[in-house]
Amino acid sequence: GAGVSQSPRYKVAKRGQDVALRCDPISGHVSLFWYQQALGQGPEFLTYFQNEAQLDKSGLPSDRFFAERPEGSVSTLKIQRTQQEDSAVYLCASTTIGGFGNGYTFGSGTRLTVV
Amino acid sequence: GQQLNQSPQSMFIQEGEDVSMNCTSSSIFNTWLWYKQEPGEGPVLLIALYKAGELTSNGRLTAQFGITRKDSFLNISASIPSDVGIYFCAGQLTGNTPLVFGKGTRLSVIA
């Protein structure tokens, strides 16, 4: 597609529920990133894929967070047993080359609200 | 996680005024970036800086990469209503390290 597509746009989850957030990067983009943006804050890095390989997951806040990109295109961020502090906008970005910030294209994000 | 120090947090200005915002870090970066985010959207890149001391313009926007590699500023000249949004600075150490963002400057323009 023309841009990075994320779904759903909005998700309300009850505390303790599992959620799955999807990212469709720009076709052919090798690198894919997930960022978490809490209300009133800047985005914070979660994890990075190059093709299907997860090269950096140092930003994942706990073992309840898991990301995958099995075929090197679509990626899913899964959060198990959601907590209120998980409420945030989850942004996905992709780029053609490894990691360079100038090449990032961000999606519109998924706003997760845990009640 | 680490976030850069960005100031001011918010600004209310009259249309036509110039705006200046800056970003500082306790550690060096080799790339500085400025993004704009509008409600319900992801950040969009405005300017990228790759060399200490570099001054780069993009239309009414001008940004500089500080000599110490620990700071950057963004100027917007002759502001217009569509400049409204949240502006974020971001630093990157190398091509394979994540972007580190500031907390943002919320700009409001009064017509």
mmCIF file of C-alpha atoms in Angstrom:
data_model
loop_
_atom_site.group_PDB
_atom_site.id
_atom_site.type_symbol
_atom_site.label_atom_id
_atom_site.label_comp_id
_atom_site.label_asym_id
_atom_site.label_seq_id
_atom_site.Cartn_x
_atom_site.Cartn_y
_atom_site.Cartn_z
ATOM 1 C CA GLY A 1 0.000 0.000 0.000
ATOM 2 C CA ALA A 2 0.895 3.669 -0.136
ATOM 3 C CA GLY A 3 1.580 4.027 3.579
ATOM 4 C CA VAL A 4 2.005 2.082 6.797
ATOM 5 C CA SER A 5 -1.367 0.699 7.808
ATOM 6 C CA GLN A 6 -2.247 -0.163 11.403
ATOM 7 C CA SER A 7 -5.326 -1.895 12.734
ATOM 8 C CA PRO A 8 -7.434 -1.530 14.667
ATOM 9 C CA ARG A 9 -7.308 2.260 15.010
ATOM 10 C CA TYR A 10 -8.878 2.031 18.459
ATOM 11 C CA LYS A 11 -9.046 -0.841 20.920
ATOM 12 C CA VAL A 12 -10.689 -0.920 24.323
ATOM 13 C CA ALA A 13 -9.670 -3.900 26.439
ATOM 14 C CA LYS A 14 -10.718 -5.000 29.882
ATOM 15 C CA ARG A 15 -7.836 -5.389 32.306
ATOM 16 C CA GLY A 16 -6.453 -8.904 31.994
ATOM 17 C CA GLN A 17 -7.532 -9.351 28.379
ATOM 18 C CA ASP A 18 -5.053 -10.216 25.621
ATOM 19 C CA VAL A 19 -4.812 -7.909 22.586
ATOM 20 C CA ALA A 20 -3.161 -8.140 19.159
ATOM 21 C CA LEU A 21 -2.207 -5.070 17.149
ATOM 22 C CA ARG A 22 -1.406 -5.343 13.467
ATOM 23 C CA CYS A 23 1.013 -3.404 11.278
ATOM 24 C CA ASP A 24 1.154 -3.570 7.472
ATOM 25 C CA PRO A 25 4.391 -1.849 6.426
ATOM 26 C CA ILE A 26 5.038 -0.245 3.062
ATOM 27 C CA SER A 27 5.605 -3.000 0.508
ATOM 28 C CA GLY A 28 9.287 -3.850 0.211
ATOM 29 C CA HIS A 29 10.335 -2.118 3.415
ATOM 30 C CA VAL A 30 12.919 -4.261 5.124
ATOM 31 C CA SER A 31 12.905 -2.715 8.586
ATOM 32 C CA LEU A 32 9.931 -2.409 10.911
ATOM 33 C CA PHE A 33 9.736 -0.707 14.291
ATOM 34 C CA TRP A 34 7.193 -0.542 17.102
ATOM 35 C CA TYR A 35 6.988 2.464 19.400
ATOM 36 C CA GLN A 36 4.724 3.166 22.392
ATOM 37 C CA GLN A 37 3.430 6.717 22.938
ATOM 38 C CA ALA A 38 1.818 7.451 26.290
ATOM 39 C CA LEU A 39 -0.466 10.465 26.601
ATOM 40 C CA GLY A 40 1.525 13.710 26.546
ATOM 41 C CA GLN A 41 4.808 11.947 25.842
ATOM 42 C CA GLY A 42 7.022 11.284 22.868
ATOM 43 C CA PRO A 43 7.176 7.845 21.257
ATOM 44 C CA GLU A 44 9.367 5.277 23.040
ATOM 45 C CA PHE A 45 11.062 2.406 21.239
ATOM 46 C CA LEU A 46 9.743 -1.097 21.793
ATOM 47 C CA THR A 47 11.265 -3.424 19.193
ATOM 48 C CA TYR A 48 12.863 -3.643 15.727
ATOM 49 C CA PHE A 49 12.717 -6.223 12.927
ATOM 50 C CA GLN A 50 14.865 -6.573 9.863
ATOM 51 C CA ASN A 51 12.861 -8.836 7.563
ATOM 52 C CA GLU A 52 11.607 -11.626 9.844
ATOM 53 C CA ALA A 53 14.452 -11.321 12.347
ATOM 54 C CA GLN A 54 13.779 -9.463 15.580
ATOM 55 C CA LEU A 55 17.111 -7.690 16.043
ATOM 56 C CA ASP A 56 16.305 -5.570 19.081
ATOM 57 C CA LYS A 57 13.584 -6.050 21.680
ATOM 58 C CA SER A 58 15.247 -4.085 24.441
ATOM 59 C CA GLY A 59 12.332 -1.635 24.717
ATOM 60 C CA LEU A 60 9.606 -4.176 25.456
ATOM 61 C CA PRO A 61 8.467 -3.217 28.986
ATOM 62 C CA SER A 62 7.689 -6.718 30.246
ATOM 63 C CA ASP A 63 7.363 -10.324 29.177
ATOM 64 C CA ARG A 64 3.668 -9.671 28.584
ATOM 65 C CA PHE A 65 4.691 -7.919 25.357
ATOM 66 C CA PHE A 66 5.541 -10.040 22.340
ATOM 67 C CA ALA A 67 6.069 -9.092 18.687
ATOM 68 C CA GLU A 68 6.448 -11.180 15.569
ATOM 69 C CA ARG A 69 6.940 -10.733 11.833
ATOM 70 C CA PRO A 70 6.959 -14.329 10.561
ATOM 71 C CA GLU A 71 7.169 -13.658 6.813
ATOM 72 C CA GLY A 72 9.068 -10.404 6.905
ATOM 73 C CA SER A 73 6.088 -8.213 6.024
ATOM 74 C CA VAL A 74 3.073 -7.883 8.356
ATOM 75 C CA SER A 75 3.906 -7.613 12.044
ATOM 76 C CA THR A 76 1.781 -8.222 15.119
ATOM 77 C CA LEU A 77 2.364 -6.788 18.576
ATOM 78 C CA LYS A 78 0.667 -8.884 21.233
ATOM 79 C CA ILE A 79 0.068 -7.788 24.794
ATOM 80 C CA GLN A 80 -1.030 -10.439 27.255
ATOM 81 C CA ARG A 81 -3.001 -9.801 30.446
ATOM 82 C CA THR A 82 -3.300 -6.078 29.724
ATOM 83 C CA GLN A 83 -2.835 -3.602 32.572
ATOM 84 C CA GLN A 84 -3.986 0.016 32.828
ATOM 85 C CA GLU A 85 -0.427 1.265 32.352
ATOM 86 C CA ASP A 86 -0.458 -0.351 28.881
ATOM 87 C CA SER A 87 -2.923 2.327 27.719
ATOM 88 C CA ALA A 88 -1.119 4.262 24.987
ATOM 89 C CA VAL A 89 -0.888 4.772 21.247
ATOM 90 C CA TYR A 90 1.170 2.034 19.601
ATOM 91 C CA LEU A 91 2.974 3.287 16.504
ATOM 92 C CA CYS A 92 4.513 1.190 13.782
ATOM 93 C CA ALA A 93 7.127 2.526 11.336
ATOM 94 C CA SER A 94 8.925 1.000 8.383
ATOM 95 C CA THR A 95 11.908 1.888 6.230
ATOM 96 C CA THR A 96 13.746 0.479 3.253
ATOM 97 C CA ILE A 97 17.136 0.365 4.925
ATOM 98 C CA GLY A 98 18.374 -0.635 8.319
ATOM 99 C CA GLY A 99 17.334 1.725 11.054
ATOM 100 C CA PHE A 100 18.010 5.149 9.534
ATOM 101 C CA GLY A 101 15.653 7.661 11.103
ATOM 102 C CA ASN A 102 15.281 9.779 8.000
ATOM 103 C CA GLY A 103 13.699 6.905 6.147
ATOM 104 C CA TYR A 104 11.002 6.093 8.724
ATOM 105 C CA THR A 105 7.363 6.262 7.692
ATOM 106 C CA PHE A 106 5.022 6.010 10.664
ATOM 107 C CA GLY A 107 1.514 4.606 10.639
ATOM 108 C CA SER A 108 -1.377 6.427 12.311
ATOM 109 C CA GLY A 109 -1.168 4.173 15.343
ATOM 110 C CA THR A 110 -3.513 2.049 17.414
ATOM 111 C CA ARG A 111 -4.911 3.746 20.502
ATOM 112 C CA LEU A 112 -5.255 1.129 23.238
ATOM 113 C CA THR A 113 -7.347 1.916 26.288
ATOM 114 C CA VAL A 114 -7.362 -0.605 29.131
ATOM 115 C CA VAL A 115 -10.330 -0.266 31.480
ATOM 116 C CA GLY B 1 12.958 4.950 28.937
ATOM 117 C CA GLN B 2 15.235 7.825 27.944
ATOM 118 C CA GLN B 3 13.582 10.948 26.564
ATOM 119 C CA LEU B 4 15.234 14.140 25.404
ATOM 120 C CA ASN B 5 14.613 17.476 27.153
ATOM 121 C CA GLN B 6 12.456 19.561 24.849
ATOM 122 C CA SER B 7 11.276 23.097 25.526
ATOM 123 C CA PRO B 8 8.967 24.840 25.714
ATOM 124 C CA GLN B 9 6.254 22.273 26.466
ATOM 125 C CA SER B 10 3.643 24.445 24.765
ATOM 126 C CA MET B 11 3.384 27.742 22.928
ATOM 127 C CA PHE B 12 0.522 30.035 21.971
ATOM 128 C CA ILE B 13 1.481 32.474 19.242
ATOM 129 C CA GLN B 14 -0.150 34.912 16.862
ATOM 130 C CA GLU B 15 -0.281 34.065 13.181
ATOM 131 C CA GLY B 16 2.746 35.583 11.457
ATOM 132 C CA GLU B 17 5.063 35.322 14.459
ATOM 133 C CA ASP B 18 8.292 33.345 14.447
ATOM 134 C CA VAL B 19 8.669 30.314 16.729
ATOM 135 C CA SER B 20 11.724 28.725 18.279
ATOM 136 C CA MET B 21 11.982 25.442 20.185
ATOM 137 C CA ASN B 22 14.923 23.399 21.324
ATOM 138 C CA CYS B 23 16.032 20.014 22.473
ATOM 139 C CA THR B 24 18.915 18.930 24.695
ATOM 140 C CA SER B 25 20.414 15.618 25.650
ATOM 141 C CA SER B 26 22.850 14.409 28.284
ATOM 142 C CA SER B 27 24.491 12.174 25.673
ATOM 143 C CA ILE B 28 25.604 12.749 22.096
ATOM 144 C CA PHE B 29 23.729 11.812 18.971
ATOM 145 C CA ASN B 30 25.025 11.597 15.425
ATOM 146 C CA THR B 31 21.688 12.352 13.792
ATOM 147 C CA TRP B 32 19.035 14.824 14.909
ATOM 148 C CA LEU B 33 15.528 14.786 13.483
ATOM 149 C CA TRP B 34 12.470 16.999 13.853
ATOM 150 C CA TYR B 35 8.955 15.565 13.438
ATOM 151 C CA LYS B 36 5.444 17.020 13.501
ATOM 152 C CA GLN B 37 2.454 15.060 14.785
ATOM 153 C CA GLU B 38 -1.177 16.013 14.259
ATOM 154 C CA PRO B 39 -4.097 14.532 16.220
ATOM 155 C CA GLY B 40 -4.771 10.900 15.361
ATOM 156 C CA GLU B 41 -1.734 10.610 13.103
ATOM 157 C CA GLY B 42 1.806 9.331 13.357
ATOM 158 C CA PRO B 43 4.829 11.659 13.372
ATOM 159 C CA VAL B 44 5.906 13.070 10.002
ATOM 160 C CA LEU B 45 9.544 13.966 9.345
ATOM 161 C CA LEU B 46 10.239 17.682 8.809
ATOM 162 C CA ILE B 47 14.028 17.996 8.847
ATOM 163 C CA ALA B 48 16.993 15.626 9.291
ATOM 164 C CA LEU B 49 20.472 16.782 10.420
ATOM 165 C CA TYR B 50 23.594 14.636 10.070
ATOM 166 C CA LYS B 51 26.574 16.805 10.948
ATOM 167 C CA ALA B 52 27.501 18.855 14.022
ATOM 168 C CA GLY B 53 27.013 22.538 13.290
ATOM 169 C CA GLU B 54 24.794 21.846 10.276
ATOM 170 C CA LEU B 55 22.036 24.360 9.574
ATOM 171 C CA THR B 56 19.246 23.078 7.293
ATOM 172 C CA SER B 57 16.083 24.700 5.974
ATOM 173 C CA ASN B 58 12.834 23.286 4.649
ATOM 174 C CA GLY B 59 10.593 26.132 3.517
ATOM 175 C CA ARG B 60 9.768 28.242 6.582
ATOM 176 C CA LEU B 61 11.496 25.745 8.880
ATOM 177 C CA THR B 62 15.151 25.965 9.887
ATOM 178 C CA ALA B 63 16.947 23.541 12.185
ATOM 179 C CA GLN B 64 20.473 23.326 13.533
ATOM 180 C CA PHE B 65 22.548 20.433 14.858
ATOM 181 C CA GLY B 66 24.485 21.714 17.887
ATOM 182 C CA ILE B 67 28.282 21.698 17.880
ATOM 183 C CA THR B 68 28.425 19.576 21.031
ATOM 184 C CA ARG B 69 26.111 16.983 19.383
ATOM 185 C CA LYS B 70 23.918 17.247 22.478
ATOM 186 C CA ASP B 71 21.365 19.765 21.267
ATOM 187 C CA SER B 72 19.303 21.012 18.355
ATOM 188 C CA PHE B 73 16.825 23.781 17.696
ATOM 189 C CA LEU B 74 13.945 24.307 15.277
ATOM 190 C CA ASN B 75 12.704 27.688 14.073
ATOM 191 C CA ILE B 76 9.459 28.293 12.225
ATOM 192 C CA SER B 77 9.137 31.676 10.551
ATOM 193 C CA ALA B 78 5.906 33.549 9.794
ATOM 194 C CA SER B 79 3.648 30.941 11.421
ATOM 195 C CA ILE B 80 0.328 30.026 9.822
ATOM 196 C CA PRO B 81 -2.694 28.170 11.251
ATOM 197 C CA SER B 82 -1.684 24.858 9.670
ATOM 198 C CA ASP B 83 1.526 24.874 11.733
ATOM 199 C CA VAL B 84 -0.611 23.777 14.710
ATOM 200 C CA GLY B 85 0.490 20.434 16.088
ATOM 201 C CA ILE B 86 3.043 18.776 18.331
ATOM 202 C CA TYR B 87 6.686 19.029 17.318
ATOM 203 C CA PHE B 88 9.115 16.329 18.443
ATOM 204 C CA CYS B 89 12.868 16.213 18.298
ATOM 205 C CA ALA B 90 14.553 12.828 18.010
ATOM 206 C CA GLY B 91 18.164 11.742 18.254
ATOM 207 C CA GLN B 92 19.840 8.686 16.817
ATOM 208 C CA LEU B 93 23.300 7.451 17.722
ATOM 209 C CA THR B 94 23.919 5.133 14.761
ATOM 210 C CA GLY B 95 21.862 3.779 11.886
ATOM 211 C CA ASN B 96 20.989 0.620 13.779
ATOM 212 C CA THR B 97 19.967 2.173 17.075
ATOM 213 C CA PRO B 98 16.435 3.326 17.902
ATOM 214 C CA LEU B 99 15.277 6.929 17.743
ATOM 215 C CA VAL B 100 15.073 8.663 21.136
ATOM 216 C CA PHE B 101 12.316 11.273 21.175
ATOM 217 C CA GLY B 102 11.677 14.405 23.223
ATOM 218 C CA LYS B 103 8.359 14.937 25.006
ATOM 219 C CA GLY B 104 7.180 17.389 22.364
ATOM 220 C CA THR B 105 6.283 21.062 22.007
ATOM 221 C CA ARG B 106 2.587 21.729 21.467
ATOM 222 C CA LEU B 107 2.138 24.704 19.137
ATOM 223 C CA SER B 108 -1.097 26.667 18.924
ATOM 224 C CA VAL B 109 -1.473 29.486 16.397
ATOM 225 C CA ILE B 110 -4.050 32.198 16.978
ATOM 226 C CA ALA B 111 -5.355 33.722 13.769
#
